[in-house]
Coordinates of C-alpha atoms and ligand atoms in Angstrom, one line a residue:
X15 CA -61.3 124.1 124.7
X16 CA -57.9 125.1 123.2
X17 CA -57.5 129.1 122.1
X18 CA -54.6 131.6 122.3
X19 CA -54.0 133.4 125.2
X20 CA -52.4 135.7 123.0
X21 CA -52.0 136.5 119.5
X22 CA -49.0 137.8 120.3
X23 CA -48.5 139.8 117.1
X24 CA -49.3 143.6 116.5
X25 CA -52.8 143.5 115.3
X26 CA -53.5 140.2 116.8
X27 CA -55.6 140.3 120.0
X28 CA -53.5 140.6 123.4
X29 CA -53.5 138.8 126.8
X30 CA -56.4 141.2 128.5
X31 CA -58.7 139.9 125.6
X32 CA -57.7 136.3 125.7
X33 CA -58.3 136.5 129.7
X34 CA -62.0 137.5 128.3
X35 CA -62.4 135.2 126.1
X36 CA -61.4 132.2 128.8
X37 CA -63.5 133.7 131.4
X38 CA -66.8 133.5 128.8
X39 CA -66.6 129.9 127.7
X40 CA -65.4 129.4 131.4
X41 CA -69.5 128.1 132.4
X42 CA -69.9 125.7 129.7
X43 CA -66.5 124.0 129.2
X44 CA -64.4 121.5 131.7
X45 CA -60.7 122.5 131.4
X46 CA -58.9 125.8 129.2
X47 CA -55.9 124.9 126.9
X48 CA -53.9 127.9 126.4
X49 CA -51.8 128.1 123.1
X50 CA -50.1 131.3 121.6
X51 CA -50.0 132.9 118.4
X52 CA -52.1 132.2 115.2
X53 CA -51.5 129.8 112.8
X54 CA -52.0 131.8 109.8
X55 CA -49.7 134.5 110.7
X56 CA -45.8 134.0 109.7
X57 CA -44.5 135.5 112.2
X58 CA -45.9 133.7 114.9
X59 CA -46.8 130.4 113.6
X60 CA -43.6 129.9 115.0
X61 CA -44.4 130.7 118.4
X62 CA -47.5 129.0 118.6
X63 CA -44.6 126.0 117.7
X64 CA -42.0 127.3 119.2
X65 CA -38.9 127.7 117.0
X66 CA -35.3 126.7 118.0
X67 CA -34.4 130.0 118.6
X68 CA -37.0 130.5 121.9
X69 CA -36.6 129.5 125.0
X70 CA -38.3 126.7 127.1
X71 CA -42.0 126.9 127.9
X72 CA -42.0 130.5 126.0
X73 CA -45.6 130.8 126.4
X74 CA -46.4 129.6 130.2
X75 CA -46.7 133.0 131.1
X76 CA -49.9 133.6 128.6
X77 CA -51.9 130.3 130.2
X78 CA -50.8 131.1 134.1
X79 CA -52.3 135.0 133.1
X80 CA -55.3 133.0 132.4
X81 CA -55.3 130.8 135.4
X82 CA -55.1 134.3 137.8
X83 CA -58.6 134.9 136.4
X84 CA -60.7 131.7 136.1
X85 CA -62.0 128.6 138.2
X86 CA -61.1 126.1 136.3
X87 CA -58.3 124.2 134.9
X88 CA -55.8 125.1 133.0
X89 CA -53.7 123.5 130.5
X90 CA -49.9 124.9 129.1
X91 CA -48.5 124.0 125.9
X92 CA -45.0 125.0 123.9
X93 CA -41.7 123.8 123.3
X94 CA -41.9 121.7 127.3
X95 CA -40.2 118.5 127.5
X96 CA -38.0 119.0 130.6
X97 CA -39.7 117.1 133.5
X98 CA -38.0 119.2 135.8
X99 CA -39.4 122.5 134.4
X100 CA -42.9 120.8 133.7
X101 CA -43.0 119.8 137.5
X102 CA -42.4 123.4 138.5
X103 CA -44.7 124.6 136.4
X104 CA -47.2 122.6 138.0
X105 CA -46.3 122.6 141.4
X106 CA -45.7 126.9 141.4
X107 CA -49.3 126.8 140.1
X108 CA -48.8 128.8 136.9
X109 CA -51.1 125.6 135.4
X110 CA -52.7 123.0 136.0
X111 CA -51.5 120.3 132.8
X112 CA -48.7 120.9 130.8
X113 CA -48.8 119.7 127.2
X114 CA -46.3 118.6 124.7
X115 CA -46.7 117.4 120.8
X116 CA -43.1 117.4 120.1
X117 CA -40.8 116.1 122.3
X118 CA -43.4 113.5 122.4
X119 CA -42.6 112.8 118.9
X120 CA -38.7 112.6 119.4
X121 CA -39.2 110.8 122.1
X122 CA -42.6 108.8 122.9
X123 CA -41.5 107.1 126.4
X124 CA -40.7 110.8 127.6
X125 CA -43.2 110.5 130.5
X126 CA -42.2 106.8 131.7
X127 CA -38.8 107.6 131.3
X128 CA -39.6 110.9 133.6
X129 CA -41.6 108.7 136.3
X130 CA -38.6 106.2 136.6
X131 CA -35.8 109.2 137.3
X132 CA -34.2 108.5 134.0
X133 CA -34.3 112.0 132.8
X134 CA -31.1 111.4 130.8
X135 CA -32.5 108.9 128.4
X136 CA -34.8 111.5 127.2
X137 CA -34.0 111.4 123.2
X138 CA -34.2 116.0 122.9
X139 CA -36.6 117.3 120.1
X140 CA -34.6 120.2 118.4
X141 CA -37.4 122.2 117.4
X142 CA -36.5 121.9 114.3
X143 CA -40.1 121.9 112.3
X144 CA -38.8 119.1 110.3
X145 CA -42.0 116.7 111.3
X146 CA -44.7 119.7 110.6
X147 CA -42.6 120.6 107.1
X148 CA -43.2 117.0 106.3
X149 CA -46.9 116.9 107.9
X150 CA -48.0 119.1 105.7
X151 CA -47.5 118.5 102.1
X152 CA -47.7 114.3 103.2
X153 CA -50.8 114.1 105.9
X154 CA -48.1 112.1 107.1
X155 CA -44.9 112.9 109.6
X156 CA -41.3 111.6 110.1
X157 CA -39.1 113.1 112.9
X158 CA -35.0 114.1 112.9
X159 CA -34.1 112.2 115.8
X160 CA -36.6 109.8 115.9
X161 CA -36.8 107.2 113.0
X162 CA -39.5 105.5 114.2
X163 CA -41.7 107.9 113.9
X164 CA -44.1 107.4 110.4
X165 CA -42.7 103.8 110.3
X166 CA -45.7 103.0 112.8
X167 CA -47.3 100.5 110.0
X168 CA -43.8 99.0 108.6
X169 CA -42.1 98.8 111.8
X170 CA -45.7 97.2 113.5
X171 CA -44.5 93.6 112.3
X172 CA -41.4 92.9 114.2
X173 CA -38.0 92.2 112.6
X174 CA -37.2 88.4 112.2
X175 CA -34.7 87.6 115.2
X176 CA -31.2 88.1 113.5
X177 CA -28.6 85.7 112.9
X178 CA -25.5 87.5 114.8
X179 CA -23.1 89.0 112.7
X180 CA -19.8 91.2 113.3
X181 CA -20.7 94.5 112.4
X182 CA -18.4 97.4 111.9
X183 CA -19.3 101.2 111.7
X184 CA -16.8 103.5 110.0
X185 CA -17.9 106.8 110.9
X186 CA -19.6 108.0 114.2
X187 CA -21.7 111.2 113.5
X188 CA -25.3 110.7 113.7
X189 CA -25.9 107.9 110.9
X190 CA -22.6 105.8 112.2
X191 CA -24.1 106.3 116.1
X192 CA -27.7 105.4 114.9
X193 CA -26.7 102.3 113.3
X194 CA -24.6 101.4 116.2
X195 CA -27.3 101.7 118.7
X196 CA -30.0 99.8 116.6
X197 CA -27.9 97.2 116.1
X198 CA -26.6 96.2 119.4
X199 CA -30.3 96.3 120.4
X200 CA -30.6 93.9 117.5
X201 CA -28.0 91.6 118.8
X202 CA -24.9 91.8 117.1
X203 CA -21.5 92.3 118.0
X204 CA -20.6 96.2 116.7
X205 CA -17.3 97.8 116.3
X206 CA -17.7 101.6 115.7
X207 CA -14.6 103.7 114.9
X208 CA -14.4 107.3 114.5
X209 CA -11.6 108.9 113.5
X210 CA -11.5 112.5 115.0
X211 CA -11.5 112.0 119.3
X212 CA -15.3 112.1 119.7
X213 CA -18.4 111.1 118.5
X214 CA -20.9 113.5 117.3
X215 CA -19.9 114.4 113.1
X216 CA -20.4 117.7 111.3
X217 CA -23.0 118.7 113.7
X218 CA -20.4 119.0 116.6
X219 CA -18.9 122.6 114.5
X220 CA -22.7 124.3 115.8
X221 CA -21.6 123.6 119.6
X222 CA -21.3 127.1 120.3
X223 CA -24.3 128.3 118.8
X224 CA -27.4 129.1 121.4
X225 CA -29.8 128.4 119.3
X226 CA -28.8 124.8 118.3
X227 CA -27.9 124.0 121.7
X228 CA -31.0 121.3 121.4
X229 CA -28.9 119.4 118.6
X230 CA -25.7 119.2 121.1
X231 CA -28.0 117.9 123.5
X232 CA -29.1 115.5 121.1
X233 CA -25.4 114.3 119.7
X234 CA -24.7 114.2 123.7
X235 CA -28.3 111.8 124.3
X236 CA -26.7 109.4 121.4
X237 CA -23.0 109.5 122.9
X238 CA -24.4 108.5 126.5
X239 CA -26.5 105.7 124.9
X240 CA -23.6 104.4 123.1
X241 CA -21.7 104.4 126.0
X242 CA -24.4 102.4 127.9
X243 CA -24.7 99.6 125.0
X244 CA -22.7 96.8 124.4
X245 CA -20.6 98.8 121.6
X246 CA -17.1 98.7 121.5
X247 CA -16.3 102.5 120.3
X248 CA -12.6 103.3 119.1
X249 CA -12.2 107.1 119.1
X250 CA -8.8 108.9 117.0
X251 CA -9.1 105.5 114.8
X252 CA -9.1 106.6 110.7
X253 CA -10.5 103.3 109.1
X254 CA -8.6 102.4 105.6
X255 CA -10.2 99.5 103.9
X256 CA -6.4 97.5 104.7
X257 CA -7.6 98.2 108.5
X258 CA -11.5 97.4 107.9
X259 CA -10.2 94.4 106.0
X260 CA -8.1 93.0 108.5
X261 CA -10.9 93.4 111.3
X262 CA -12.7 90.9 109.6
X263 CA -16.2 91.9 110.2
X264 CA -19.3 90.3 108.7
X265 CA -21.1 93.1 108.0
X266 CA -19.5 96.8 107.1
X267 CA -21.4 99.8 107.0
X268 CA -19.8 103.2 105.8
X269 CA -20.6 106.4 107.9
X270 CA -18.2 108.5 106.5
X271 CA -20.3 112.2 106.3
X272 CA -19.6 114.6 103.3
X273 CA -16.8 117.2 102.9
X274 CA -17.6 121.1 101.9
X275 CA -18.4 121.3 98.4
X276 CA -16.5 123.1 95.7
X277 CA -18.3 123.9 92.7
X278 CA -16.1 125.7 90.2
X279 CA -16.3 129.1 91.2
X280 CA -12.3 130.7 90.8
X281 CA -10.7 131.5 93.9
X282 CA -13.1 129.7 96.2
X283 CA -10.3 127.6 97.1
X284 CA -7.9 130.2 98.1
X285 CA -6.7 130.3 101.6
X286 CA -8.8 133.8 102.2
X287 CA -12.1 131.9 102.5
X288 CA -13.8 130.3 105.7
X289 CA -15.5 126.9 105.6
X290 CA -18.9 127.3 107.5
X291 CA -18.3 124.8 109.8
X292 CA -15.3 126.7 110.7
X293 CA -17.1 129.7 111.3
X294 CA -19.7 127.9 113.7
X295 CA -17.1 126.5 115.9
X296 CA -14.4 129.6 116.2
X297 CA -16.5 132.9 115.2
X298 CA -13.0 134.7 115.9
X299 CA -12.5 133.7 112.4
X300 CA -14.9 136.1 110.9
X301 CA -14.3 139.7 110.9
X302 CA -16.8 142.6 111.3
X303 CA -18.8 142.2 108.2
X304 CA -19.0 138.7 106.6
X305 CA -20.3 137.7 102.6
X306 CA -21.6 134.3 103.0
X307 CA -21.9 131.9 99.9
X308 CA -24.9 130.2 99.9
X309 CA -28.2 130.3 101.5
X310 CA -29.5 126.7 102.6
X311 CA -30.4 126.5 106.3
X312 CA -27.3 125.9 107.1
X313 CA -25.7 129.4 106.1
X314 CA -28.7 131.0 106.9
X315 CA -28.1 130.0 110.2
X316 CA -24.7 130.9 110.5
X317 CA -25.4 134.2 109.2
X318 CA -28.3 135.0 111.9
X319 CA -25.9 133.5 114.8
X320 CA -22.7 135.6 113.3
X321 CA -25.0 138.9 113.2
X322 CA -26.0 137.9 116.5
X323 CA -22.5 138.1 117.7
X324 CA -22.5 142.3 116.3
X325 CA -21.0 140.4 112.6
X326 CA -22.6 142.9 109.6
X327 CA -24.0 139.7 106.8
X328 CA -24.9 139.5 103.4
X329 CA -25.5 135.8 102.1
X330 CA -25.5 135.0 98.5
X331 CA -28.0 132.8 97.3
X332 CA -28.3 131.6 93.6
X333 CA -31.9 130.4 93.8
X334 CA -35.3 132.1 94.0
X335 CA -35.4 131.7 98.1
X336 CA -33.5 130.3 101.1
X337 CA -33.3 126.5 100.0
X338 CA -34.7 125.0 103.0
X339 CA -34.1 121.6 101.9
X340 CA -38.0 120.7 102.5
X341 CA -38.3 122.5 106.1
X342 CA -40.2 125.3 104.7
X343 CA -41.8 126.1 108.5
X344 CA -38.4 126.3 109.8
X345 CA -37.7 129.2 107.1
X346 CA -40.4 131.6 109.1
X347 CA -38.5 131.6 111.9
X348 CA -35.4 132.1 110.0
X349 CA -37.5 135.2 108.4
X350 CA -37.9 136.7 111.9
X351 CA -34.4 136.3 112.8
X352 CA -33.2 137.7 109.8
X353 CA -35.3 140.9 110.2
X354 CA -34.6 141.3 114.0
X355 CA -30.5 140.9 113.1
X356 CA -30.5 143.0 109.6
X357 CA -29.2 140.1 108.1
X358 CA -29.0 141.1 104.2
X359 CA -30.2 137.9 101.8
X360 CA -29.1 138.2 98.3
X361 CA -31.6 136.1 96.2
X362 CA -30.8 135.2 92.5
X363 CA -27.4 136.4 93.1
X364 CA -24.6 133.7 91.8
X365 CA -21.1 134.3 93.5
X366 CA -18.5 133.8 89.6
X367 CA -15.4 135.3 91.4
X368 CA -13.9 135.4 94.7
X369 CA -10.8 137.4 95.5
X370 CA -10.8 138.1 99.1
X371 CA -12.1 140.5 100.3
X372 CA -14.1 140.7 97.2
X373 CA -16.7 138.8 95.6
X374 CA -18.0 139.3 91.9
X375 CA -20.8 137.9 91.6
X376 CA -24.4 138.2 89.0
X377 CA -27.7 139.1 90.0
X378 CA -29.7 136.5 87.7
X379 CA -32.9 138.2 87.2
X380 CA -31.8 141.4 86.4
X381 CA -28.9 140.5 84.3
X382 CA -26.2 142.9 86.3
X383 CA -23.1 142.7 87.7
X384 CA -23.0 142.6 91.7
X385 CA -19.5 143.0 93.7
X386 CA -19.3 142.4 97.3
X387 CA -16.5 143.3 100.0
X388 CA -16.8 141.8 103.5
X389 CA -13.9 141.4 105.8
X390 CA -14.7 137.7 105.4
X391 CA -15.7 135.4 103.0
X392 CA -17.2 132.4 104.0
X393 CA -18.5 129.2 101.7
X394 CA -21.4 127.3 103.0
X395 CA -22.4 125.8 99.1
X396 CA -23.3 122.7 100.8
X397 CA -21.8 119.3 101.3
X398 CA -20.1 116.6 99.3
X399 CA -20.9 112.9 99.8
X400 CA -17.9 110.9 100.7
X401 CA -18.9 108.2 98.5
X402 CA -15.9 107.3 96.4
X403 CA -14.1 107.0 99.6
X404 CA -16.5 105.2 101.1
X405 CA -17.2 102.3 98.1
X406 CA -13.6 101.9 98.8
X407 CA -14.8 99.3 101.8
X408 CA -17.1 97.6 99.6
X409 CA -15.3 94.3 99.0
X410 CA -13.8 94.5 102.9
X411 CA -17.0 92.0 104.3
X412 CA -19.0 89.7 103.3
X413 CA -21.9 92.5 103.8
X414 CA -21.7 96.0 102.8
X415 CA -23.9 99.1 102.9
X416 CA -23.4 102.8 102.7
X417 CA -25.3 105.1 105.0
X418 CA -26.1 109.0 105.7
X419 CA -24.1 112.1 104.0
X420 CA -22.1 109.3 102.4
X421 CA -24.8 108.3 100.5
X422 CA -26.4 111.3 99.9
X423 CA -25.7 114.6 101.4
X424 CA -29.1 115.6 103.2
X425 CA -29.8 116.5 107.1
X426 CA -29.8 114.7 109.9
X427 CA -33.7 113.4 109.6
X428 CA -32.4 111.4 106.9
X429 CA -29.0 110.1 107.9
X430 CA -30.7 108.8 110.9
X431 CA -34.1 107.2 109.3
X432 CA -31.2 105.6 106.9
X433 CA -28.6 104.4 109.3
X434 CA -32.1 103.0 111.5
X435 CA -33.4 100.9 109.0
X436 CA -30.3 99.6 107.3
X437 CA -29.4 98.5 110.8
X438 CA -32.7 96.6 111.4
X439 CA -32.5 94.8 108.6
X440 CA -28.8 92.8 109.5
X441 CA -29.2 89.3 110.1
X442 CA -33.0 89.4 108.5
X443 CA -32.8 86.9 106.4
Ligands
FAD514 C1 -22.3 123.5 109.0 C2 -23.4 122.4 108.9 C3 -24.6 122.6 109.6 C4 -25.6 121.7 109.5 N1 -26.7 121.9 110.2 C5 -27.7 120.9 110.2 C6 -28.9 121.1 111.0 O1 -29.1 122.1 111.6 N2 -29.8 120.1 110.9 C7 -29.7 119.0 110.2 O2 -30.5 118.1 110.2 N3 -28.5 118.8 109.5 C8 -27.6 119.8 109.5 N4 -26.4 119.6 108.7 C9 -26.3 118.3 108.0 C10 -25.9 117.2 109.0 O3 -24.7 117.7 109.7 C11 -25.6 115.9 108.3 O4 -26.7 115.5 107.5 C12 -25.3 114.8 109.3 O5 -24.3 115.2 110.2 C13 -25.0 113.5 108.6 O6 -24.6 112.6 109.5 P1 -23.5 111.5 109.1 O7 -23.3 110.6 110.3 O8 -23.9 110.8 107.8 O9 -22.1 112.3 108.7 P2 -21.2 113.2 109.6 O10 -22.0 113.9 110.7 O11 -20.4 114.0 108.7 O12 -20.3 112.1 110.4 C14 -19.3 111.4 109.7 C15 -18.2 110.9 110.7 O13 -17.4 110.0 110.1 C16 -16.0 110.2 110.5 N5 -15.1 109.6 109.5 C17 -15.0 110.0 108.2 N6 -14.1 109.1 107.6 C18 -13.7 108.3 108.5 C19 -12.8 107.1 108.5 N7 -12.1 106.8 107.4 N8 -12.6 106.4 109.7 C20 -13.3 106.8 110.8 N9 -14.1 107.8 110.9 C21 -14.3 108.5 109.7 C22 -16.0 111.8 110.6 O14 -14.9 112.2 111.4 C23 -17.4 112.1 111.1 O15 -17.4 112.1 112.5 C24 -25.4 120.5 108.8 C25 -24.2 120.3 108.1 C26 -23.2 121.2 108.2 C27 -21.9 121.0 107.5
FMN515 C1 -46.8 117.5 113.6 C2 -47.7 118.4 114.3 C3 -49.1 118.5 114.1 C4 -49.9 119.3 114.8 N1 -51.2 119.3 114.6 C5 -52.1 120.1 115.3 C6 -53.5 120.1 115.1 O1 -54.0 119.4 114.2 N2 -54.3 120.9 115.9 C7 -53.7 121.7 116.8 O2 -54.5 122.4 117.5 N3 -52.4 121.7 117.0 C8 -51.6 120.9 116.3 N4 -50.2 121.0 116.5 C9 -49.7 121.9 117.5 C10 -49.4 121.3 118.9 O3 -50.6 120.8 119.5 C11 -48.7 122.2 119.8 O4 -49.5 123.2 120.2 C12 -47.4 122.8 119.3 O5 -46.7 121.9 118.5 C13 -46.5 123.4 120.4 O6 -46.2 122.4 121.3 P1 -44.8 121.6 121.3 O7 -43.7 122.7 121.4 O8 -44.8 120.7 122.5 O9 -44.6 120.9 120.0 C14 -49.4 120.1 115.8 C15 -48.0 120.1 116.1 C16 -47.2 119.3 115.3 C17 -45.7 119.3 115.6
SF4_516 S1 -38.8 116.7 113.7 FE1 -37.6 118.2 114.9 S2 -39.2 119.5 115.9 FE2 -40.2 117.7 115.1 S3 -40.3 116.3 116.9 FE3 -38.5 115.7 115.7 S4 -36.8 116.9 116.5 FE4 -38.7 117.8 117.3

């Protein structure tokens, strides 16, 4: 029987009444799951699945307060997927099974990876709600770092064996590394060049950041695998389409990511305002109080992780609600950070001038005039495919393809699922 061992909300029932509970059913049932939270409460659907921004196996303590006080076994369940941590939980008694749904889903061999010591082949779940956010509106669910996952029925026939081919990667953020991986697994011989001095893309800007340290973990699970396969990686190397042309590849694929995009607003271009990714990876940028332009996930982000840091935030959104891109779970526990950290969200509010410090800007609904003054002004209106640059390869190889931001500028769920099966399908046929 699974139940909460704790609502764990005010006006939701506590521990003391969850130990009740366990100890009636104890006679008639065989083993007690203990979850957390209730699902139909906001602000703690996203500890019964825990969010990004809590910590590992948040809610052992409510199931080992239940195993103090009945006979039989108990089972632990939320945000576990370290086999180090599950094994203490077990062996200091605080339960008897521990549980996992998601790192299960980035990551089905987690437990025969775990039995055979190979801890650091463990592909990380972010906690990211991306496969629930899909779940739920689809009855069916994909995953951000696994792009297996929902391709059970395609991906049940294998691939034909490939005829080799010379492939080369231009890019190596998470689409470039993806299609690397899959297709040295595949066979062929792979190039991948990267032109800054390490793998990892955009996402490498959020290093800093506690609360995506899951995704660095990730980009660091991908970088060891690479390293492991036969790829040959060449790191500080900016690919032109004279060099991709003269490395005479059978196959290119163009990885090149987006750049930070610049919609016509006057002044956003003056030296004044911050890129986000800036922000993320040297918060000495920002002064005391920040105006941030834009709120998709990820300036919502920044601003919770910049008022986290003492930063005073007001984010300027021009639509109706913080445009989560389809992650629409991941947006309550945004809601709760954004309450604890005072972070102030400006919906309906379109940023038409930017002077820094100021920003002029119109509140949509109510027709009025809105000015804003922050120490900093930082722009995180989203990101613009590379794609002219990246059609510039097209006539380079016999075989061409362009994957991820590139292509279209979306998260990492989809510049993976791309990169995956583009790179399953070279040499098909
Ligand atoms: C600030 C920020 C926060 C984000 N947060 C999230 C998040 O939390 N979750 C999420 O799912 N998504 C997030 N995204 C989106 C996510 O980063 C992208 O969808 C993802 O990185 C796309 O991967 P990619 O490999 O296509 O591109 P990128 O990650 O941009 O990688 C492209 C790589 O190509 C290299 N390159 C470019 N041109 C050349 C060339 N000519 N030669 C060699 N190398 C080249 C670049 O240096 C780069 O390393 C965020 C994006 C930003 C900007
Ligand atoms: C995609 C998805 C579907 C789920 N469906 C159910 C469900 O039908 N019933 C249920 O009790 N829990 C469901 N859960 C909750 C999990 O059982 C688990 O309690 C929760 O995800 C926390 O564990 P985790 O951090 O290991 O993911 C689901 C979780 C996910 C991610
Ligand atoms: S979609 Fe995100 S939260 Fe769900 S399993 Fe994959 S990485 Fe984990």
């Amino acid at each position: 029987m699974r139940i909460s061992g704790s609502e764990a909300y005010e006006g939701g029932y506590g521990i003391e009444e969850g130990i009740e509970f366990a100890r009636a059913f104890e006679p008639y049932i065989d083993l007690i799951h203990v979850s957390t939270g209730n699902y139909d409460v906001d602000e703690v659907f996203t500890v019964t699945h825990p969010s990004m921004f809590l910590e590992e196996g948040v809610n052992v303590r409510y199931a080992a307060a239940v195993k103090r006080r009945v006979n039989i076994p108990v089972a632990t369940v939320g945000s576990l997927g370290d086999p180090g941590q599950m094994e203490e939980i077990i062996a200091s008694g605080r339960a008897d099974v521990v549980e996992s749904a998601r790192s299960l889903i980035a990551d089905p061999d987690l437990p025969n990876k775990a039995r055979e010591g190979r801890q650091d082949d463990i592909r990380p779940c972010l906690r990211c709600l991306n496969c629930f956010s899909v779940l739920l509106p689809t009855g069916f669910y994909t995953c951000s770092v696994n792009p297996e996952q929902g391709y059970d029925i395609e991906l049940r026939s294998a691939a034909a064996k490939p005829r080799k081919q010379r492939v080369l990667i231009i890019g190596g953020g998470p689409a470039g590394m993806q299609a690397a991986l899959t297709c040295a697994r595949r066979g062929h011989e792979v190039v991948l060049c990267e032109k800054s001095p390490r793998l990892g893309g955009a996402l490498r800007c959020e290093e800093n950041v506690p609360f995506k340290r899951r995704v660095g973990a990730y980009l660091d699970y991908m970088e060891r695998q690479i390293s492991r396969a036969p790829v040959e990686v060449l790191l500080n190397m900016p690919v032109t389409p004279e060099i991709a042309g003269a490395m005479n590849a059978d196959v290119i694929i163009a990885a090149l990511g987006g750049k930070p995009a610049s919609p016509p607003i006057p002044g956003l271009g003056s030296p004044g305002v911050v890129l986000a990714s800036e922000a993320y990876a040297d918060a000495s940028l920002v002064g005391a109080t920040a105006v941030i332009l834009g709120g998709g996930l990820a300036g919502t982000e920044l601003g919770i992780y910049l008022a986290s840091l003492g930063r005073d935030v007001d984010i300027l959104e021009m639509t109706g609600g913080i445009n989560d891109g389809g992650n629409f779970l991941h947006v309550k526990a945004l809601n709760v950070e954004i309450k604890k950290y005072g972070v102030r969200m400006h919906f309906n509010t379109r940023a038409d001038a930017i002077s820094p410090p100021r920003v002029e800007a119109e509140d949509t609904q109510a027709r009025a005039k809105r000015v804003f003054e922050a120490d900093t002004v930082i722009n995180a209106l989203g990101t613009q495919p590379l794609q002219e640059e990246a059609l510039a390869f097209y006539d380079r190889a016999a075989q061409f393809h362009i994957i991820g931001d590139c292509r279209s500028a979306r998260n990492m769920e989809r510049a993976v699922s791309n990169a995956f099966h583009v790179a399953r399908d070279i040499g098909a046929y």
